Coordinates of C-alpha atoms in Angstrom, one line a residue:
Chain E
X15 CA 124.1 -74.9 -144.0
X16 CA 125.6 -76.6 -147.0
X17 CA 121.8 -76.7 -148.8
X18 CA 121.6 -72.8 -148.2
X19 CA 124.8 -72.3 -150.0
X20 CA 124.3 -74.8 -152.5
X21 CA 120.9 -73.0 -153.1
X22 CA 122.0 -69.8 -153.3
X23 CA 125.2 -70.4 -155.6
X24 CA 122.9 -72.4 -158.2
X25 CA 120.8 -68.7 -158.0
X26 CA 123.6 -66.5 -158.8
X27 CA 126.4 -68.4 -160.1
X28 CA 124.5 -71.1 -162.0
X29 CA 127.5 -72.4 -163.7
X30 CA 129.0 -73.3 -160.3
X31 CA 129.8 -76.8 -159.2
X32 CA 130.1 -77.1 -155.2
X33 CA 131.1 -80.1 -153.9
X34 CA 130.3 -80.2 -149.9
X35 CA 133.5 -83.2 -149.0
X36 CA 131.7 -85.6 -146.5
X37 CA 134.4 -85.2 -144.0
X38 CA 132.8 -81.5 -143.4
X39 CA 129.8 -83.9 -141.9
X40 CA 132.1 -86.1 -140.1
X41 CA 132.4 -85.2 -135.8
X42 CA 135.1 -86.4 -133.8
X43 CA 135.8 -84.6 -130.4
X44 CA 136.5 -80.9 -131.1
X45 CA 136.8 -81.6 -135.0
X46 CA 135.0 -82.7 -137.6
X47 CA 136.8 -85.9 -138.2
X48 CA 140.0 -87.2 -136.9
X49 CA 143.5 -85.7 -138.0
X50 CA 144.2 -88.4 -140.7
X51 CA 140.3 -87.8 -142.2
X52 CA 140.5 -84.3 -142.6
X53 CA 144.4 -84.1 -144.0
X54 CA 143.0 -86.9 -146.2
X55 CA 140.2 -85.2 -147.2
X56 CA 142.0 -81.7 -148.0
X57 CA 144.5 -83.3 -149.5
X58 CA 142.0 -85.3 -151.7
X59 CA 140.4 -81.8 -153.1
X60 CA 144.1 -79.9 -153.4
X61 CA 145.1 -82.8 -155.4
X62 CA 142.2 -83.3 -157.5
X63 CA 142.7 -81.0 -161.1
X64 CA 138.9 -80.9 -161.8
X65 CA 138.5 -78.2 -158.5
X66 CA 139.3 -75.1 -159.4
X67 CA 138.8 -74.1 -155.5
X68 CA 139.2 -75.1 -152.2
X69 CA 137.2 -72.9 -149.9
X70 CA 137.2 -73.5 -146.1
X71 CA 134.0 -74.4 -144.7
X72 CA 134.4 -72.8 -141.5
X73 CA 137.2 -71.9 -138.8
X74 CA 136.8 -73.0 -134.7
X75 CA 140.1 -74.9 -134.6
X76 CA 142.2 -77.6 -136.3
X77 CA 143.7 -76.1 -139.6
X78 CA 147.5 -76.3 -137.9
X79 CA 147.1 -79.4 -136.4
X80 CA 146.9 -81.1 -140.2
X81 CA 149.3 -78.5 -141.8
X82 CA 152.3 -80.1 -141.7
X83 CA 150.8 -83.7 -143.2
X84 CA 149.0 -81.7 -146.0
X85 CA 151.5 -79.5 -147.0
X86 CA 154.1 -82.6 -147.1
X87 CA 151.9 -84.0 -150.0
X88 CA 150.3 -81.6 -152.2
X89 CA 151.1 -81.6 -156.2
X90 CA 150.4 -79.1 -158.8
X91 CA 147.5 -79.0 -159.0
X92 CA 147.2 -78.1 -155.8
X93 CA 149.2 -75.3 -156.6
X94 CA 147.2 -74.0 -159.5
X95 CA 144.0 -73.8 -157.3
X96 CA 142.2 -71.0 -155.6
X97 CA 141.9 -71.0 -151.4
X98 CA 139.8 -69.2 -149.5
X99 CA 138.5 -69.0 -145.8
X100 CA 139.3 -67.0 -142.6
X101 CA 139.9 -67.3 -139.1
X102 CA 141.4 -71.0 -137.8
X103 CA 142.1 -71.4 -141.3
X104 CA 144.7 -68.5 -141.7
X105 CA 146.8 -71.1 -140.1
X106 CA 147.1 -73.5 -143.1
X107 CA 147.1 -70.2 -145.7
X108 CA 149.7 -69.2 -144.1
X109 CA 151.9 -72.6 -144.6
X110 CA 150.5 -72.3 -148.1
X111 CA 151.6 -68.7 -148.7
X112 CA 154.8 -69.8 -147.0
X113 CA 155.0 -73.0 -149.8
X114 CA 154.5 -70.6 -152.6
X115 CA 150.6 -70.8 -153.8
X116 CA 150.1 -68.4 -155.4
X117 CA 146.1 -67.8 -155.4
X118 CA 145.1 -68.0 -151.4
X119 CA 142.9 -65.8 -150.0
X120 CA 141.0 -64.1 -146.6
X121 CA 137.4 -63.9 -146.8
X122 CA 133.7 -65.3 -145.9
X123 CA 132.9 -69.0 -146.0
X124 CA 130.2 -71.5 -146.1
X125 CA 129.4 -71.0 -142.4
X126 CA 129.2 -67.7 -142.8
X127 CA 125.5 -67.8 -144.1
X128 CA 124.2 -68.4 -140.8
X129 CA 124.9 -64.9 -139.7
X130 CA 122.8 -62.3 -139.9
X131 CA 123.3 -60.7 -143.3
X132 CA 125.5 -63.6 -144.4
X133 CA 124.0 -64.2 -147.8
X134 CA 125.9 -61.7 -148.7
X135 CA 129.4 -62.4 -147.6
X136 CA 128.5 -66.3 -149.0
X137 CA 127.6 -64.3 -152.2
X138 CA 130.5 -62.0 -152.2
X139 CA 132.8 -65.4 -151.5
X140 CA 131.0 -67.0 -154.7
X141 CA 131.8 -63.7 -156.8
X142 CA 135.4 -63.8 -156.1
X143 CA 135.7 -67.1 -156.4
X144 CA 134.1 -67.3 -159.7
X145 CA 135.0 -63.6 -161.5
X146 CA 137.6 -62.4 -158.9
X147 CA 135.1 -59.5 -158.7
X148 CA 137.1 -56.3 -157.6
X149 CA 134.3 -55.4 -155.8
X150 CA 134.2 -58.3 -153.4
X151 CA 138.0 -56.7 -152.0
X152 CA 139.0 -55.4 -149.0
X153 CA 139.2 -51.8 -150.6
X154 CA 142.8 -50.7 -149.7
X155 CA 143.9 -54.1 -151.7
X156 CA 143.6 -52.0 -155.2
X157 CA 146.0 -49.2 -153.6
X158 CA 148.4 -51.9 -151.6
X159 CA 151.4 -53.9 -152.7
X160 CA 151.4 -57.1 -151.1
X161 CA 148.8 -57.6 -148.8
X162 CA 147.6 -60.6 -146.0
X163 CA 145.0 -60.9 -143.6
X164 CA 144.9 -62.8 -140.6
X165 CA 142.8 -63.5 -137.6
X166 CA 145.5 -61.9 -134.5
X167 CA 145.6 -64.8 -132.6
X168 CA 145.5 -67.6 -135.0
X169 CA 148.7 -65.3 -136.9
X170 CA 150.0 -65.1 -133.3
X171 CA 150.4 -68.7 -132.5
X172 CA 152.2 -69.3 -135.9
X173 CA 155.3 -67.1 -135.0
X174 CA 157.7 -68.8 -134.7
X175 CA 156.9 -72.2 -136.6
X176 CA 157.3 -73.1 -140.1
X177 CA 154.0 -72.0 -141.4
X178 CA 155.1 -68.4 -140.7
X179 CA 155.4 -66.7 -144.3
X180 CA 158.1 -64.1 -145.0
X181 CA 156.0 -61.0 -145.1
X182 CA 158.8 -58.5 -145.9
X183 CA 157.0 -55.9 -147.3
X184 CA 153.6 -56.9 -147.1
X185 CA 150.3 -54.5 -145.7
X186 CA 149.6 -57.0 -142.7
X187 CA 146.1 -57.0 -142.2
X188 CA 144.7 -58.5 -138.6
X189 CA 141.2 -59.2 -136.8
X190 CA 139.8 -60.2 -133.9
X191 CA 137.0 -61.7 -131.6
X192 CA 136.0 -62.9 -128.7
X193 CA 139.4 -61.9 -127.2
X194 CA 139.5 -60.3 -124.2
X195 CA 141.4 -56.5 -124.7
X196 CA 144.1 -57.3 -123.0
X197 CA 144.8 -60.5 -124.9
X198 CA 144.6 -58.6 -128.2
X199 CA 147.0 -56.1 -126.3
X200 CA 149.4 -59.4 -125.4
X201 CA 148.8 -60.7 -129.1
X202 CA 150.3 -57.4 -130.6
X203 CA 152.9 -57.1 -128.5
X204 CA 154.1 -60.6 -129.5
X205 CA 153.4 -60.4 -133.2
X206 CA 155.1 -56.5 -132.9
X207 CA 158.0 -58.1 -131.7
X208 CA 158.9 -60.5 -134.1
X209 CA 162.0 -59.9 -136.3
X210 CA 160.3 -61.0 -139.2
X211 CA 156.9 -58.9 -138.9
X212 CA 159.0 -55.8 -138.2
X213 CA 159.5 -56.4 -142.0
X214 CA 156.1 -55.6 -142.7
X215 CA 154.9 -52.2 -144.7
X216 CA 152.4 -51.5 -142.6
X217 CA 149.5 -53.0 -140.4
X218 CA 145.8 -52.1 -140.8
X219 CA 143.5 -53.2 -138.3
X220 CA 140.3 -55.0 -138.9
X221 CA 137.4 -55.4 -136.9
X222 CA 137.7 -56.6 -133.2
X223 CA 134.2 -57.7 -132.2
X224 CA 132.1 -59.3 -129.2
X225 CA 135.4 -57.9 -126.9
X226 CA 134.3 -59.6 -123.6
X227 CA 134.5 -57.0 -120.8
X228 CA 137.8 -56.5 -119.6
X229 CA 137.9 -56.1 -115.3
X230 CA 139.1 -53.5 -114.3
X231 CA 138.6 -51.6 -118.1
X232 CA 141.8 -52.2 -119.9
X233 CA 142.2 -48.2 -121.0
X234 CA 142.4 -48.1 -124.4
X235 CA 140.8 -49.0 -127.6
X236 CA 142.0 -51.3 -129.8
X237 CA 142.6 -49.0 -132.2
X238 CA 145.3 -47.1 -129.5
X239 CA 146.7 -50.8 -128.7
X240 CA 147.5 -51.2 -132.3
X241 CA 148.9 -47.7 -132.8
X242 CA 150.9 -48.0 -129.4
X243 CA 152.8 -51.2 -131.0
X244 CA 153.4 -50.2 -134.0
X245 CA 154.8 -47.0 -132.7
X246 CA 157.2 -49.2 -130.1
X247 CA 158.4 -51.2 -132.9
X248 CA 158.8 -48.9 -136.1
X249 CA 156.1 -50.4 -138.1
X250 CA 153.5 -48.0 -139.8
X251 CA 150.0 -47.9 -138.5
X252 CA 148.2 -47.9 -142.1
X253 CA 144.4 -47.5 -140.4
X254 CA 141.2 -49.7 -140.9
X255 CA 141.1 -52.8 -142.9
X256 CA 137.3 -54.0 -143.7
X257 CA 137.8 -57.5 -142.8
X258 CA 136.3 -59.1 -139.6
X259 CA 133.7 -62.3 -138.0
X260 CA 130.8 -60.5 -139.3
X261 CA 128.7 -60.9 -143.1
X262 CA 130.9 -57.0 -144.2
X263 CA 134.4 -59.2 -144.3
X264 CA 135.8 -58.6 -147.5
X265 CA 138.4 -60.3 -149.1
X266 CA 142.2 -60.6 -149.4
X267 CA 143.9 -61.9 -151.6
X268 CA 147.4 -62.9 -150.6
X269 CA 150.2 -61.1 -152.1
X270 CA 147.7 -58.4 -153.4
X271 CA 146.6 -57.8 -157.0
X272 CA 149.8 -58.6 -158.6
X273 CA 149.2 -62.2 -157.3
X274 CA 145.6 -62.6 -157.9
X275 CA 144.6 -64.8 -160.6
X276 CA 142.4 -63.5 -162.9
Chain Y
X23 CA 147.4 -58.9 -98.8
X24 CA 150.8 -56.3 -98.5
X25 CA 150.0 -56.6 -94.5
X26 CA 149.2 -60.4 -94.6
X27 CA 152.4 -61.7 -96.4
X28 CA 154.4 -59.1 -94.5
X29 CA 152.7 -60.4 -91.0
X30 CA 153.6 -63.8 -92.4
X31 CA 157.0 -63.5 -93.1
X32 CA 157.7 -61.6 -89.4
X33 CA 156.5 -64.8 -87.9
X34 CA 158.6 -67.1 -89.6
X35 CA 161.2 -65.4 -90.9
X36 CA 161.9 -62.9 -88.5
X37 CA 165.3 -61.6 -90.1
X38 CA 164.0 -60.8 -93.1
X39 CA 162.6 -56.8 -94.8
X40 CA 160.0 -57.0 -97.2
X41 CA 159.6 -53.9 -99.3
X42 CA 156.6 -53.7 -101.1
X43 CA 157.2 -50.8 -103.6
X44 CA 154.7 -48.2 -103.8
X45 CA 154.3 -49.2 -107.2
X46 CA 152.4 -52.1 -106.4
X47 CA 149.5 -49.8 -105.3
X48 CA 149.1 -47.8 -108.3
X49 CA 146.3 -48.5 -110.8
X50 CA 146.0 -47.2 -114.3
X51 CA 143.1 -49.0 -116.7
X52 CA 144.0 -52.7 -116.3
X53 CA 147.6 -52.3 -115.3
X54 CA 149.4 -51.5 -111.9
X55 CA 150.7 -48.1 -113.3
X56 CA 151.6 -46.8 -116.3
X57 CA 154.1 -48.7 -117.7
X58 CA 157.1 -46.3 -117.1
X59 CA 156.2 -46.0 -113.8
X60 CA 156.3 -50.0 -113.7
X61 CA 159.5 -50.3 -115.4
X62 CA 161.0 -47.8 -112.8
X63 CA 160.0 -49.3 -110.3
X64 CA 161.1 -52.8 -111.8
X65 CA 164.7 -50.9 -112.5
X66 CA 164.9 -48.8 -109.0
X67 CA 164.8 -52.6 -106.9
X68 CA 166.4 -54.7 -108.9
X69 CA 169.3 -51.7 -109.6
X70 CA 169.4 -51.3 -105.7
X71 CA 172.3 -53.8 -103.9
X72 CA 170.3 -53.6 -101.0
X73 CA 167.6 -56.0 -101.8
X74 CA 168.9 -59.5 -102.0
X75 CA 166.0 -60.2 -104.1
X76 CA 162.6 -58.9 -106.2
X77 CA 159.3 -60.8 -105.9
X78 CA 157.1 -60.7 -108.4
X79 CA 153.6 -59.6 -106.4
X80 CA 151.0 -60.9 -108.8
X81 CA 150.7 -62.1 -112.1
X82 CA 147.6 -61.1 -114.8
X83 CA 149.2 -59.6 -117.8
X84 CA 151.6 -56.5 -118.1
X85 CA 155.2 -57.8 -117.5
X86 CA 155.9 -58.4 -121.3
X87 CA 155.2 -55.1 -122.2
X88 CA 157.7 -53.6 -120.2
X89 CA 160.2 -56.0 -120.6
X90 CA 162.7 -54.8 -123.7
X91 CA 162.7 -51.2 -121.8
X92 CA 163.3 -52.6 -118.0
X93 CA 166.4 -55.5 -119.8
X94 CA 168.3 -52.6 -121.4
X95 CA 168.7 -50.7 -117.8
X96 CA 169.8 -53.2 -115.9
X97 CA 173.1 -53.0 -113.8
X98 CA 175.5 -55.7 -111.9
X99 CA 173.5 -55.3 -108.7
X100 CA 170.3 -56.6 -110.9
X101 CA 172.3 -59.4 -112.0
X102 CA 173.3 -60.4 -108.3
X103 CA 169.6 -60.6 -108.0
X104 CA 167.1 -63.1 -107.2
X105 CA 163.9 -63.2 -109.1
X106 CA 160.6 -65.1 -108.1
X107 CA 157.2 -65.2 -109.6
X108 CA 155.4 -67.3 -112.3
X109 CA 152.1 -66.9 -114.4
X110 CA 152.4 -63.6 -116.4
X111 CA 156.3 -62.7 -114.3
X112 CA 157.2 -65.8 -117.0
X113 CA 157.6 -62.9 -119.5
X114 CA 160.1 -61.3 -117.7
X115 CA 161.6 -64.2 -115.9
X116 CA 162.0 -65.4 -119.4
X117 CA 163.8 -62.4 -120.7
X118 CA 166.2 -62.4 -117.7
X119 CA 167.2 -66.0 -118.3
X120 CA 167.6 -65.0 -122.0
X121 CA 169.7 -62.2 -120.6
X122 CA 172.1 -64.7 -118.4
X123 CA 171.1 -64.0 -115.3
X124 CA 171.5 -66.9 -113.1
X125 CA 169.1 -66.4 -109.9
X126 CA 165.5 -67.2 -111.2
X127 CA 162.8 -68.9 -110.1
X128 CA 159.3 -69.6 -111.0
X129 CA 156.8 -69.4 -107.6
X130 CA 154.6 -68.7 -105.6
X131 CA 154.3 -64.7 -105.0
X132 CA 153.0 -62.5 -102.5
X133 CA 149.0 -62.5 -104.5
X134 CA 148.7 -66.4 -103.6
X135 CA 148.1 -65.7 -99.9
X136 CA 144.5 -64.5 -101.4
X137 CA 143.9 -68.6 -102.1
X138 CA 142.8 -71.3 -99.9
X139 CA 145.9 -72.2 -98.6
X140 CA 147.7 -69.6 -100.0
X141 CA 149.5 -69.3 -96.6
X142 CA 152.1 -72.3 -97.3
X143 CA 152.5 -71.2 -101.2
X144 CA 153.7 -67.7 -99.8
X145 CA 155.7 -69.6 -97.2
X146 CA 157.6 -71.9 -99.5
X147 CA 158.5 -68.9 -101.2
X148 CA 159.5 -66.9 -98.3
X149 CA 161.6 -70.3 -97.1
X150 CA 163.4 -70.4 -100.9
X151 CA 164.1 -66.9 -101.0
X152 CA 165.9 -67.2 -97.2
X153 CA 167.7 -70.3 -97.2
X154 CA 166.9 -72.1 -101.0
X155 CA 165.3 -74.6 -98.8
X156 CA 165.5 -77.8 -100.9
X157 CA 161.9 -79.0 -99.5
X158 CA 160.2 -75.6 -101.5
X159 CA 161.9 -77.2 -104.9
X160 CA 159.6 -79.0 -107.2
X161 CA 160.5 -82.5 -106.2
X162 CA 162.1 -83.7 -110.0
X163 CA 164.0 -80.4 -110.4
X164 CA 166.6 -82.5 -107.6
X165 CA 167.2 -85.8 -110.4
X166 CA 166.9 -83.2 -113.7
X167 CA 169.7 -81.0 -115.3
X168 CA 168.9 -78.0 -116.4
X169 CA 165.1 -77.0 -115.9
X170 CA 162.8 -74.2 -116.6
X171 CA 159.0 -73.6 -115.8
X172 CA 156.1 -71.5 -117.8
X173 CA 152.5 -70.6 -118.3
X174 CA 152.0 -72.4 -121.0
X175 CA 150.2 -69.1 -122.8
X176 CA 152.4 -66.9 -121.3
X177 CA 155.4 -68.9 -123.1
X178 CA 153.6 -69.5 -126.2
X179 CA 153.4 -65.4 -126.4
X180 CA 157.2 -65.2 -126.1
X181 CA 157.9 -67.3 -128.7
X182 CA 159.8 -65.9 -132.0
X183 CA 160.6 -62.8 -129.9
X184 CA 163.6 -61.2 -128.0
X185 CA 162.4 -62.6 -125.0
X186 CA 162.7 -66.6 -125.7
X187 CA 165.8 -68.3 -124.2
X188 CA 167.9 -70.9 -125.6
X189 CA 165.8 -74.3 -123.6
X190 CA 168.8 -76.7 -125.1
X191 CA 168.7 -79.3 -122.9
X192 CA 166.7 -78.4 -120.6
X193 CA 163.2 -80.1 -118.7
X194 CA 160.8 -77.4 -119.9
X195 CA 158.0 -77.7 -116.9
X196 CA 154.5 -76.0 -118.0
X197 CA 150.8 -75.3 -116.4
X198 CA 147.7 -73.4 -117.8
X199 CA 144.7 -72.0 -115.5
X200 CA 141.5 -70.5 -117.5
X201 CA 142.0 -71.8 -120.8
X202 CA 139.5 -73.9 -123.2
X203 CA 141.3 -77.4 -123.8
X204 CA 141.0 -76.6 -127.5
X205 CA 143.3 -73.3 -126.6
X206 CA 146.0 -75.7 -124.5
X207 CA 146.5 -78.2 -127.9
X208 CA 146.6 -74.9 -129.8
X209 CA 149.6 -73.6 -127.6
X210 CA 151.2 -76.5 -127.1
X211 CA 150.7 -77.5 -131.4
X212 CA 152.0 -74.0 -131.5
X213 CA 155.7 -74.1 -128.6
X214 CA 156.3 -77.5 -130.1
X215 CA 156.4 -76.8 -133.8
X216 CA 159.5 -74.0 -132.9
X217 CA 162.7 -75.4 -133.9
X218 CA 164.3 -74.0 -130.4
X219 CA 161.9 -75.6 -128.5
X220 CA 162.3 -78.6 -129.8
X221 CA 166.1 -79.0 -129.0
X222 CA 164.4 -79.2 -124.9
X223 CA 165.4 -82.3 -123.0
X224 CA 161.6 -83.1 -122.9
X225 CA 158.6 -81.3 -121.2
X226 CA 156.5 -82.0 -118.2
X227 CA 153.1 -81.2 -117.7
X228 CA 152.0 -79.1 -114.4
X229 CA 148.3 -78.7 -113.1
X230 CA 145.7 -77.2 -115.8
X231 CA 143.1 -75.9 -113.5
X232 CA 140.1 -74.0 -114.1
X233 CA 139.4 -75.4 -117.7
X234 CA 136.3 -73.8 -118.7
X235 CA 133.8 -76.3 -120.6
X236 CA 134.8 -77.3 -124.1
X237 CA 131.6 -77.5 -126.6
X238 CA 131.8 -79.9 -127.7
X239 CA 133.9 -81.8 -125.4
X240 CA 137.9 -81.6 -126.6
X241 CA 138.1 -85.2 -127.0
X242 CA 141.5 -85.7 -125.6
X243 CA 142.6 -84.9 -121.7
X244 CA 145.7 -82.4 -121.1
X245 CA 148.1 -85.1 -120.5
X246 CA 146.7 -86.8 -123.8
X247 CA 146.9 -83.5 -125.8
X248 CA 150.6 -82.8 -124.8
X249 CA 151.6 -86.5 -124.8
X250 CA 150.7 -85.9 -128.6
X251 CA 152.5 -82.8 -129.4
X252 CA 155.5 -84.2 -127.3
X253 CA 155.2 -87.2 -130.0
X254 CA 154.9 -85.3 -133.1
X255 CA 158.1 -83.1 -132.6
X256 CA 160.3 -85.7 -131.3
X257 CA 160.4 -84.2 -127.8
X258 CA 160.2 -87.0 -124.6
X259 CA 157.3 -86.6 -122.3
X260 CA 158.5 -86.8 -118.7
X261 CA 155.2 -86.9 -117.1
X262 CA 153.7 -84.5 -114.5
X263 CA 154.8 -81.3 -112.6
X264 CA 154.1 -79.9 -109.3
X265 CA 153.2 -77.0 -110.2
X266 CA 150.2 -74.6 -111.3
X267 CA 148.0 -71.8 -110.5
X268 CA 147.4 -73.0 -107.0
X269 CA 148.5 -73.0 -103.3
X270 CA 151.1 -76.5 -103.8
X271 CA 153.3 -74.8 -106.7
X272 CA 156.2 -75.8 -106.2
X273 CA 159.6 -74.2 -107.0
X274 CA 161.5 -74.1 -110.1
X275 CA 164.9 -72.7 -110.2
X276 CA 165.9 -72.1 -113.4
X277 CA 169.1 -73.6 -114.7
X278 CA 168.4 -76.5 -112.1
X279 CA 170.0 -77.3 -109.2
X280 CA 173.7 -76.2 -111.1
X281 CA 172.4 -72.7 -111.4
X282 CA 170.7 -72.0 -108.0
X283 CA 173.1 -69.7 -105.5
X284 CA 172.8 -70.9 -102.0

């Protein structure tokens, strides 16, 4: 996985430097390396001036379990570089968004080249990261204030806790998979009822994929479940976002363009 | 299983009336009636001074969603009311406690007659509801103050929202059925990082049955995984539960012993 990208940044963006940290190769239960190795390890590339990026290599689970430790200990130049990933990972955006970083963002990562068609969201990563290419966005950014984007249950089990950022006034962007529909039903209704998402502009929703069948049939579509809690708690229903667990996922950049480093 | 329970509870208990409402029969997509017709027929019993308590029939998922509309319409008779169930019921049992009503309990219901067994789970329940027989109670609840008991995913969904209580101070008791180990640390990373939460005077761990396979394996058993999260936020571990998603769970009065009516 890491050769494929490597290859295939040196092909496009020859100027490009990744560095692959050797705790992504480490294995320890669910994780790839204990707690300590991997807070050490992200807080080892935050900290380090001469990366200009930190991009996830892939979601599953852990990015909240080392939150707290990492966000404890990171300097500037942690805060003058660029994140990117999706999924598990909007966990620790969102404590970073919620510290203040100002250049985080929602989109494809290194894993991502093993889907089908995922040269191109690898390629469309490498883009951003490189030019902030407009045309790697989610295309209601360029319209939007302040936008986020976050996997529904990963943003779901953050309510609540201190990684939870302020989005007053934000476009609130979510996607799903592999969640039964009534769990993405139970997810809204808990996000929905939050005090603080009620703040929100607007939700769009993004792609909900590999559903699992619900027994009996749940009764509605996820685009009616979406529609039904926004309605209940006053929060616009802004339509689609293009952002999901597939090789179309564009990107997000937190806070929207006026936040975007260029 | 109406006829069953209602068999059951002639032989043993011949003074009391079970009313199953008709309700309970409906179906509409996954839930047992549309949800006004639920909340009705949640608001008609518990209104009704008649019925010295309402029993939650099964769990699954739907009682969150009906919750804010059933809270607002309830009147003195409802707060003279016992209330018994567990497992998805933990949303509204939740928002009850929240609302100060003193007469909850999370149980078996009238559904767990379906289980091997399931005979002395809808007993004990039958036996707490007539005479708060001290032998259904979970066997710390006796030597604890103030106690409460949860799913642990159905809690997790509550948190940050209208429907969370206060928990100062008291034993917060939880159990999981169905989930992926790395989805118990993730729920439990996620109740113990809320500031609320954390003011509990410790947490207990019930069963967590039915764990489908983690790949690759989680690394860390339940009692491990919550012994850590009870470490990490400063709340005392207080060791096992009798309770779970199974014919010995046990009863949990919530408030404790102080709150229970006899």
């Amino acid at each position: 996985m890491a050769e494929g990208v490597t290859a295939l940044a040196a092909r496009h963006h020859p100027s490009v430097a990744l560095h692959f940290h050797p705790q992504c190769f480490l294995s320890a239960g669910h994780f790839a390396g204990r707690d300590d190795q991997r807070a050490a390890a992200f807080i080892e590339v935050a900290n380090d001036p001469s990366f200009d990026a930190l991009w996830f290599g892939r979601g599953g689970y852990g990015s909240g379990r080392i939150a707290e430790e990492v966000l404890g200990k990171l300097n500037d130049a942690a805060r003058d570089k660029a994140y990117l990933g999706y999924s598990d990972a909007g966990a620790m955006l969102a404590g970073l968004y919620a510290s203040g970083f100002l250049s985080i963002a929602h989109g494809p990562m290194p894993a991502d080249i093993t889907r089908a068609g995922g040269e191109a969201a690898v390629m469309r990563a490498l883009d951003y990261l490189m030019t902030r290419s407009t045309e790697a966005l989610e295309p209601s950014v360029a319209s939007s204030g302040k936008v986020v984007a976050f996997n529904l249950m990963t943003f779901s089990q953050i309510i609540g806790t201190p990684l939870q950022p302020d989005l007053t006034d934000h476009v609130l962007m979510l996607e799903e998979v592999s969640e039964y529909m009534y769990r993405i039903d139970r997810s809204l209704l808990h996000i929905t009822s939050n005090k603080a998402v009620q703040r929100v502009a607007g939700i769009r929703l993004g792609r909900c994929s590999a559903i699992p069948d619900n027994d009996p049939p749940f009764g509605q579509t996820e685009v009616e479940i979406v529609q039904h809690w926004c309605k209940r708690s006053s929060i616009p229903y802004l339509g689609r976002a293009d952002i999901g667990h597939d090789a179309d996922n564009k990107i997000v950049p937190f806070g929207g363009l006026g936040q975007a480093r260029t």
